[in-house]
Short mmCIF file of C-alpha atoms in Angstrom, two decimals:
data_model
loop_
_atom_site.label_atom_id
_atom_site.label_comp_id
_atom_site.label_asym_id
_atom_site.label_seq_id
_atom_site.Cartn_x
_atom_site.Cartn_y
_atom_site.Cartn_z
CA UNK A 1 -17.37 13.40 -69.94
CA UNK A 2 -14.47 11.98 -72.37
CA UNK A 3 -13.61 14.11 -75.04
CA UNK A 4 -11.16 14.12 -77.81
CA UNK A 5 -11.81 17.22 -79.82
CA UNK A 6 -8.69 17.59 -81.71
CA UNK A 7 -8.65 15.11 -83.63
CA UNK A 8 -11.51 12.99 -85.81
CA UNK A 9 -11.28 9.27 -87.33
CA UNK A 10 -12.16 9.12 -91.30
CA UNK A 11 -15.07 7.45 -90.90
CA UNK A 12 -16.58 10.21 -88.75
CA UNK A 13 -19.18 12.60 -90.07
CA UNK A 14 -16.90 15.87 -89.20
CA UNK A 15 -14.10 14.36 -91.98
CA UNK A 16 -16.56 13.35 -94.17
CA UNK A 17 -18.05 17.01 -94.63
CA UNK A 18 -14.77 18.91 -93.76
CA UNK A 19 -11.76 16.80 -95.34
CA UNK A 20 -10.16 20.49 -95.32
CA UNK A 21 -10.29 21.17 -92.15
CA UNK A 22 -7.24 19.25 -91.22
CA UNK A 23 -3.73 19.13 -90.40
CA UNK A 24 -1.66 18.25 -93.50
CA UNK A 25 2.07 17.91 -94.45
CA UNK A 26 4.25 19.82 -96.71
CA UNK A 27 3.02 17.56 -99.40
CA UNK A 28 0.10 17.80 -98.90
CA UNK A 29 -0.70 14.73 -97.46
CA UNK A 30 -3.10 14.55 -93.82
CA UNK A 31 -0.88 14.07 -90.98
CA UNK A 32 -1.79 11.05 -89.12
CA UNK A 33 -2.22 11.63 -85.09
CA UNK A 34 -2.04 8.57 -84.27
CA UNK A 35 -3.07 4.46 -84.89
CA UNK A 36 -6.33 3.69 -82.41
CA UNK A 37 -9.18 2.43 -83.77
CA UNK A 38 -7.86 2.79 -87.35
CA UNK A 39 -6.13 6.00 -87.30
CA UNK A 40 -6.77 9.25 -86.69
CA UNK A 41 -6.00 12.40 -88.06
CA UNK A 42 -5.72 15.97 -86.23
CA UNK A 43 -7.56 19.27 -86.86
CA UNK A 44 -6.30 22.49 -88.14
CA UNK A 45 -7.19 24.62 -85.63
CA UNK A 46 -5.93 27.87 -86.53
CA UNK A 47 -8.43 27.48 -88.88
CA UNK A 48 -11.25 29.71 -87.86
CA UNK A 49 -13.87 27.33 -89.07
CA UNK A 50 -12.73 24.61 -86.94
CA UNK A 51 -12.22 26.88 -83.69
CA UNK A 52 -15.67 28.07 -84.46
CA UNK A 53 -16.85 24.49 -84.41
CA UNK A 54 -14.56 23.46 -81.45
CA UNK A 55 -16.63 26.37 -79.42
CA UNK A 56 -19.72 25.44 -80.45
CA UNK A 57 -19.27 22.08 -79.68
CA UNK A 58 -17.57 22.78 -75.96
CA UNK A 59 -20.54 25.16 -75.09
CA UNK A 60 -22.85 22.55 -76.20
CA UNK A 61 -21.52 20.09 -73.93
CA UNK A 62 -21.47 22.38 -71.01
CA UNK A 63 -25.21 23.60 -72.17
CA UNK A 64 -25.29 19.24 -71.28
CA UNK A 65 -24.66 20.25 -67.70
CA UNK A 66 -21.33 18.59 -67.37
CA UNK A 67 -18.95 20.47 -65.72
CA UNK A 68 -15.88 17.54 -65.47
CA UNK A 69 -14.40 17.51 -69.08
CA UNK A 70 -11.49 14.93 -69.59
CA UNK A 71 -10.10 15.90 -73.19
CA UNK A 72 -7.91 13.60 -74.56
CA UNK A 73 -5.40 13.08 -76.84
CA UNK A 74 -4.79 16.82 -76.98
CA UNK A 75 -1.26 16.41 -78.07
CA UNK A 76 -2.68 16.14 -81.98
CA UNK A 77 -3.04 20.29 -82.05
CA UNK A 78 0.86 20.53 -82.07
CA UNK A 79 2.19 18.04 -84.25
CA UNK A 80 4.06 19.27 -87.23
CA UNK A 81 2.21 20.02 -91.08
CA UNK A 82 1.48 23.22 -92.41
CA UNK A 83 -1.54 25.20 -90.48
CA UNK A 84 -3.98 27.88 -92.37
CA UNK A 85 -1.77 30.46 -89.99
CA UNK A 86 2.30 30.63 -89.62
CA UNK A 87 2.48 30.15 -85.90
CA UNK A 88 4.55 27.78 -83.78
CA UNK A 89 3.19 24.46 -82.72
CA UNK A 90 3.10 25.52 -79.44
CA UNK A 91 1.27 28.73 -80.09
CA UNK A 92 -1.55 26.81 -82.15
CA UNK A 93 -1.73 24.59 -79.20
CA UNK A 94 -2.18 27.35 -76.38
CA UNK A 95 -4.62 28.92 -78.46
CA UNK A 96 -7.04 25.51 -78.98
CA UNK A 97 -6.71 24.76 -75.46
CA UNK A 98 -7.67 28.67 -74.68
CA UNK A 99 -10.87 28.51 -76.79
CA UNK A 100 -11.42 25.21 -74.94
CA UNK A 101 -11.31 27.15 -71.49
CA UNK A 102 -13.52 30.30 -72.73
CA UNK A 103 -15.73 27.99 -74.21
CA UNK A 104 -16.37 26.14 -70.83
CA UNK A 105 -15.80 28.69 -68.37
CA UNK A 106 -13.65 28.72 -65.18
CA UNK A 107 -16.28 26.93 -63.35
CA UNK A 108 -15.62 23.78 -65.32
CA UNK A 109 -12.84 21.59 -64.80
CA UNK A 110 -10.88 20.54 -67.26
CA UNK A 111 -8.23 17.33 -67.08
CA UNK A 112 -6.04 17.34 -69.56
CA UNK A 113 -4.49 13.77 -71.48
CA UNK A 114 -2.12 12.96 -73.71
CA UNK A 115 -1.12 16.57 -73.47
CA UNK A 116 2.40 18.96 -74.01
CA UNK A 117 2.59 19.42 -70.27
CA UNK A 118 4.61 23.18 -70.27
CA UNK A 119 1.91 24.91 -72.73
CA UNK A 120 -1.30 23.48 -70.94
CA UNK A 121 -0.30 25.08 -67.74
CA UNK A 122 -2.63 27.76 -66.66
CA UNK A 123 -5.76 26.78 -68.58
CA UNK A 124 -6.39 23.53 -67.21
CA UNK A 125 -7.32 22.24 -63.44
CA UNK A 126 -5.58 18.59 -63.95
CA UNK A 127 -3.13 16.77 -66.12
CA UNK A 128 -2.81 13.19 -66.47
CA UNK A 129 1.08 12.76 -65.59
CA UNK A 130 1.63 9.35 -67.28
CA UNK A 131 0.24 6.54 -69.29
CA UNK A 132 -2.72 4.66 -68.75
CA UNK A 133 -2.52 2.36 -66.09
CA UNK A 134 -3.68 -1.41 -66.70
CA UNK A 135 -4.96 -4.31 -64.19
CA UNK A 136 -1.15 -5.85 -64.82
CA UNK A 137 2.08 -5.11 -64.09
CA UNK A 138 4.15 -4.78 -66.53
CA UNK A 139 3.95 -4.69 -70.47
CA UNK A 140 7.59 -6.24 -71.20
CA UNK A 141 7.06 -6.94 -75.08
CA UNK A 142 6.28 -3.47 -75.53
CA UNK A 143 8.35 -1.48 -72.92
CA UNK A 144 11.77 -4.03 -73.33
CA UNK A 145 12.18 -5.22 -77.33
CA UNK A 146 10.56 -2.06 -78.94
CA UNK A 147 11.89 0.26 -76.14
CA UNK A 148 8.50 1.55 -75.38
CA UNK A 149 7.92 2.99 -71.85
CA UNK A 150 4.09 4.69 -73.50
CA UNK A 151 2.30 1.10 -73.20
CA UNK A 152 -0.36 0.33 -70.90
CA UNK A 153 0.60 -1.07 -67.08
CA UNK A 154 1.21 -0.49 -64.02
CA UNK A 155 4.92 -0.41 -63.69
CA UNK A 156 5.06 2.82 -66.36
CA UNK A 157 2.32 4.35 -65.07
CA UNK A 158 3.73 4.53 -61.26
CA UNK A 159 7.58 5.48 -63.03
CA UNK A 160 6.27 8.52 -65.05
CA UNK A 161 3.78 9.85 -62.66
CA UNK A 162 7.02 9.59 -59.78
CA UNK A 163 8.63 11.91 -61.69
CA UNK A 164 6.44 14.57 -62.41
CA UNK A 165 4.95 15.30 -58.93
CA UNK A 166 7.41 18.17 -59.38
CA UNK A 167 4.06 20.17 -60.98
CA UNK A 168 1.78 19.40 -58.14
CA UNK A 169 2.21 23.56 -56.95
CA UNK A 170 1.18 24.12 -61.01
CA UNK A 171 -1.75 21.72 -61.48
CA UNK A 172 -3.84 19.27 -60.05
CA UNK A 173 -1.47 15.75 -60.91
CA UNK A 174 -3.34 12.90 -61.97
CA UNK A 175 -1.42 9.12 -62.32
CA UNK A 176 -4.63 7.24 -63.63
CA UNK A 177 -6.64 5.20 -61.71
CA UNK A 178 -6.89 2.37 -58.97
CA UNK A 179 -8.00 -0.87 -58.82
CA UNK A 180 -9.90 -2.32 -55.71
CA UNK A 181 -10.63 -5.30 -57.30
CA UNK A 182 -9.34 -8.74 -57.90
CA UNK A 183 -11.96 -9.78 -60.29
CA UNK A 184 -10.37 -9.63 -64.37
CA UNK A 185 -7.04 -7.88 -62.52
CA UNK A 186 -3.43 -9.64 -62.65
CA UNK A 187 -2.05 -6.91 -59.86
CA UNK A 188 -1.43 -8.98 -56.42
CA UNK A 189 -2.77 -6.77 -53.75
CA UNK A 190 1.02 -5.74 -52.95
CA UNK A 191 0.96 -3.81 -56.53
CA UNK A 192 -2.73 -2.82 -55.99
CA UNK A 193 -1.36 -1.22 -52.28
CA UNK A 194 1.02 0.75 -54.42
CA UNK A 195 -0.89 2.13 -56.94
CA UNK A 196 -3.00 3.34 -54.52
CA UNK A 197 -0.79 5.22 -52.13
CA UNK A 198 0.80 6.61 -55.63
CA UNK A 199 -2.68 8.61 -55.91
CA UNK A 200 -2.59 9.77 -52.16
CA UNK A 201 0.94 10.85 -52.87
CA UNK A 202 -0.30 12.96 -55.99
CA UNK A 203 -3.25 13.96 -54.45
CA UNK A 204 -5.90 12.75 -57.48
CA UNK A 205 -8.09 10.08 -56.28
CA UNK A 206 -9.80 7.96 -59.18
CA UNK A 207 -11.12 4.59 -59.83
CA UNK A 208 -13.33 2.97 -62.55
CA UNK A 209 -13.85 -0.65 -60.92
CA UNK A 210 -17.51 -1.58 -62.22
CA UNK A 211 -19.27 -2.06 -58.28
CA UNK A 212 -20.42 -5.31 -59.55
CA UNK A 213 -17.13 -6.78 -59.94
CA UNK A 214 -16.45 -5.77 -55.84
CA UNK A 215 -16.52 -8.13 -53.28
CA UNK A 216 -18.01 -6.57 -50.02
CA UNK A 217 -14.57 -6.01 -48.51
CA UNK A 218 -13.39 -4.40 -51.75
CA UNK A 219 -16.16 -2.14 -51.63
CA UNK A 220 -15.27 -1.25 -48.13
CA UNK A 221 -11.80 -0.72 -48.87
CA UNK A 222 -12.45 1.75 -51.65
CA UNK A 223 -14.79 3.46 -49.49
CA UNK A 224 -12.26 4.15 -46.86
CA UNK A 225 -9.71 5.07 -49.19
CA UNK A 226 -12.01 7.70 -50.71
CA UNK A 227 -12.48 9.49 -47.25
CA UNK A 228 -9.01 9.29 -46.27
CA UNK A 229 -7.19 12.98 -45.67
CA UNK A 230 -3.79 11.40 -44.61
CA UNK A 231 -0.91 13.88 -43.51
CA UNK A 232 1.29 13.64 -46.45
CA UNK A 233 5.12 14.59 -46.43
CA UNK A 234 7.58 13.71 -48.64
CA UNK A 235 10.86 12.78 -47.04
CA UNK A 236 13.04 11.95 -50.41
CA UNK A 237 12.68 11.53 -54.19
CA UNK A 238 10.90 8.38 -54.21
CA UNK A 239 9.92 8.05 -50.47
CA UNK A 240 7.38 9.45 -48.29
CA UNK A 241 5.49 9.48 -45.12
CA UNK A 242 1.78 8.86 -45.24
CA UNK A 243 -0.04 9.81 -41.87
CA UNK A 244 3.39 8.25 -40.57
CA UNK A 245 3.50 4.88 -42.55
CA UNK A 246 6.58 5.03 -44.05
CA UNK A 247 6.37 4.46 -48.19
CA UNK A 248 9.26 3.69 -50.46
CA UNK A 249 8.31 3.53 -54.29
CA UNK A 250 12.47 2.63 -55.32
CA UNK A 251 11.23 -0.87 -54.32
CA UNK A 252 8.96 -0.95 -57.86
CA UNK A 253 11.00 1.31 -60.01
#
């Protein structure tokens, strides 16, 4: 299940009856977390209202039976503003994300998104490693006039997650997911190839193609690719060996 328990839109019931429950600036004002779907703003949660709540809720989802918890946008529980306790932003952070693990248990895992990588290490089994991946390439408008590298494609997802495969002895890593399909998907099956073997290199194999929009070889593909165990060494920074084939990510960078 996708979660994003830090933060709340103002059109959601838990701002409407708890306005003071969040994050706000020296002057007062709420801090915004962020622009998606109309804005955002994060919780307070040294407050011990809200970590009451977050608890509750977190059990209440496990009580659900799931026991795969992606939480997202986690970074909102360390942004600056004035909390209800003195502590560091880091501290508050650790904290959250420690209720979020008691809450849960250890036999739940927990992947962790949009997340201060250093202070979630320890209470969580995954961490996303880079931005969302899209079904294209590259997001030039964004990454090369506003000097963005955060937006949506493939090209930033395979640079970022390159580059922190240094955690992999800390955490599980995860770079996003694959595509197997051609159907709504810009990626020639070149980039497609490379995205892929960028998840057997990290060792976190996901995909969210809908099975309707596979072909029958698609389908076959992905199947494959799901019971693959290939030897993996890596042989420089941005080359490895996968059961021998010989992979070079420079190429893309």
């Amino acid at each position: 299940m996708w979660l994003a328990p830090f933060i709340a839109r103002p059109s959601s019931r838990l701002y409407q009856e708890h306005p003071d429950w969040f994050l706000r600036d020296e002057a007062g004002e709420l801090v915004l977390a962020g622009s998606n779907w109309g804005g955002y703003y994060a919780l307070d949660l040294t407050l011990p209202a809200v970590q009451d709540w977050l608890v509750g809720l977190l059990r209440t989802v496990r009580g659900w039976g799931f026991r795969y918890l992606k939480l997202d946008f986690l970074f909102a529980a360390a942004l600056p503003g004035k909390r209800h306790l003195e502590v560091g932003r880091e501290e508050a952070y650790r904290e959250a994300l420690r209720l979020v693990r008691e809450a849960v248990g250890e036999d739940t895992y927990l992947l962790a998104c949009g997340a201060p990588v250093l202070a979630s290490l320890g209470l969580v089994d995954g961490l996303r490693i880079g931005p969302d991946v899209a079904p294209y390439w590259d997001n030039e408008d964004r990454r090369l006039y506003l000097h963005d590298p955060t937006g949506p494609s493939a090209y930033n997802a395979l640079r970022t997650s390159l580059h922190r495969l240094w955690l992999k002895p800390l955490v599980h890593t995860d770079p996003d997911v694959v595509f197997f399909r051609s159907r709504y998907n810009l990626l020639t099956p070149e980039q497609r190839a490379v995205l892929q073997d960028l998840a057997l290199v990290a060792e976190f194999k996901a995909v969210s193609d809908p099975p309707e929009w596979l072909d029958g070889e698609e389908r076959e593909q992905l199947r494959a690719w799901l019971q693959a165990r290939p030897a993996l060494e890596q042989t420089g920074l941005y080359t490895f060996r996968i059961d021998g084939r010989e992979v070079d990510f420079s190429r893309w960078l």
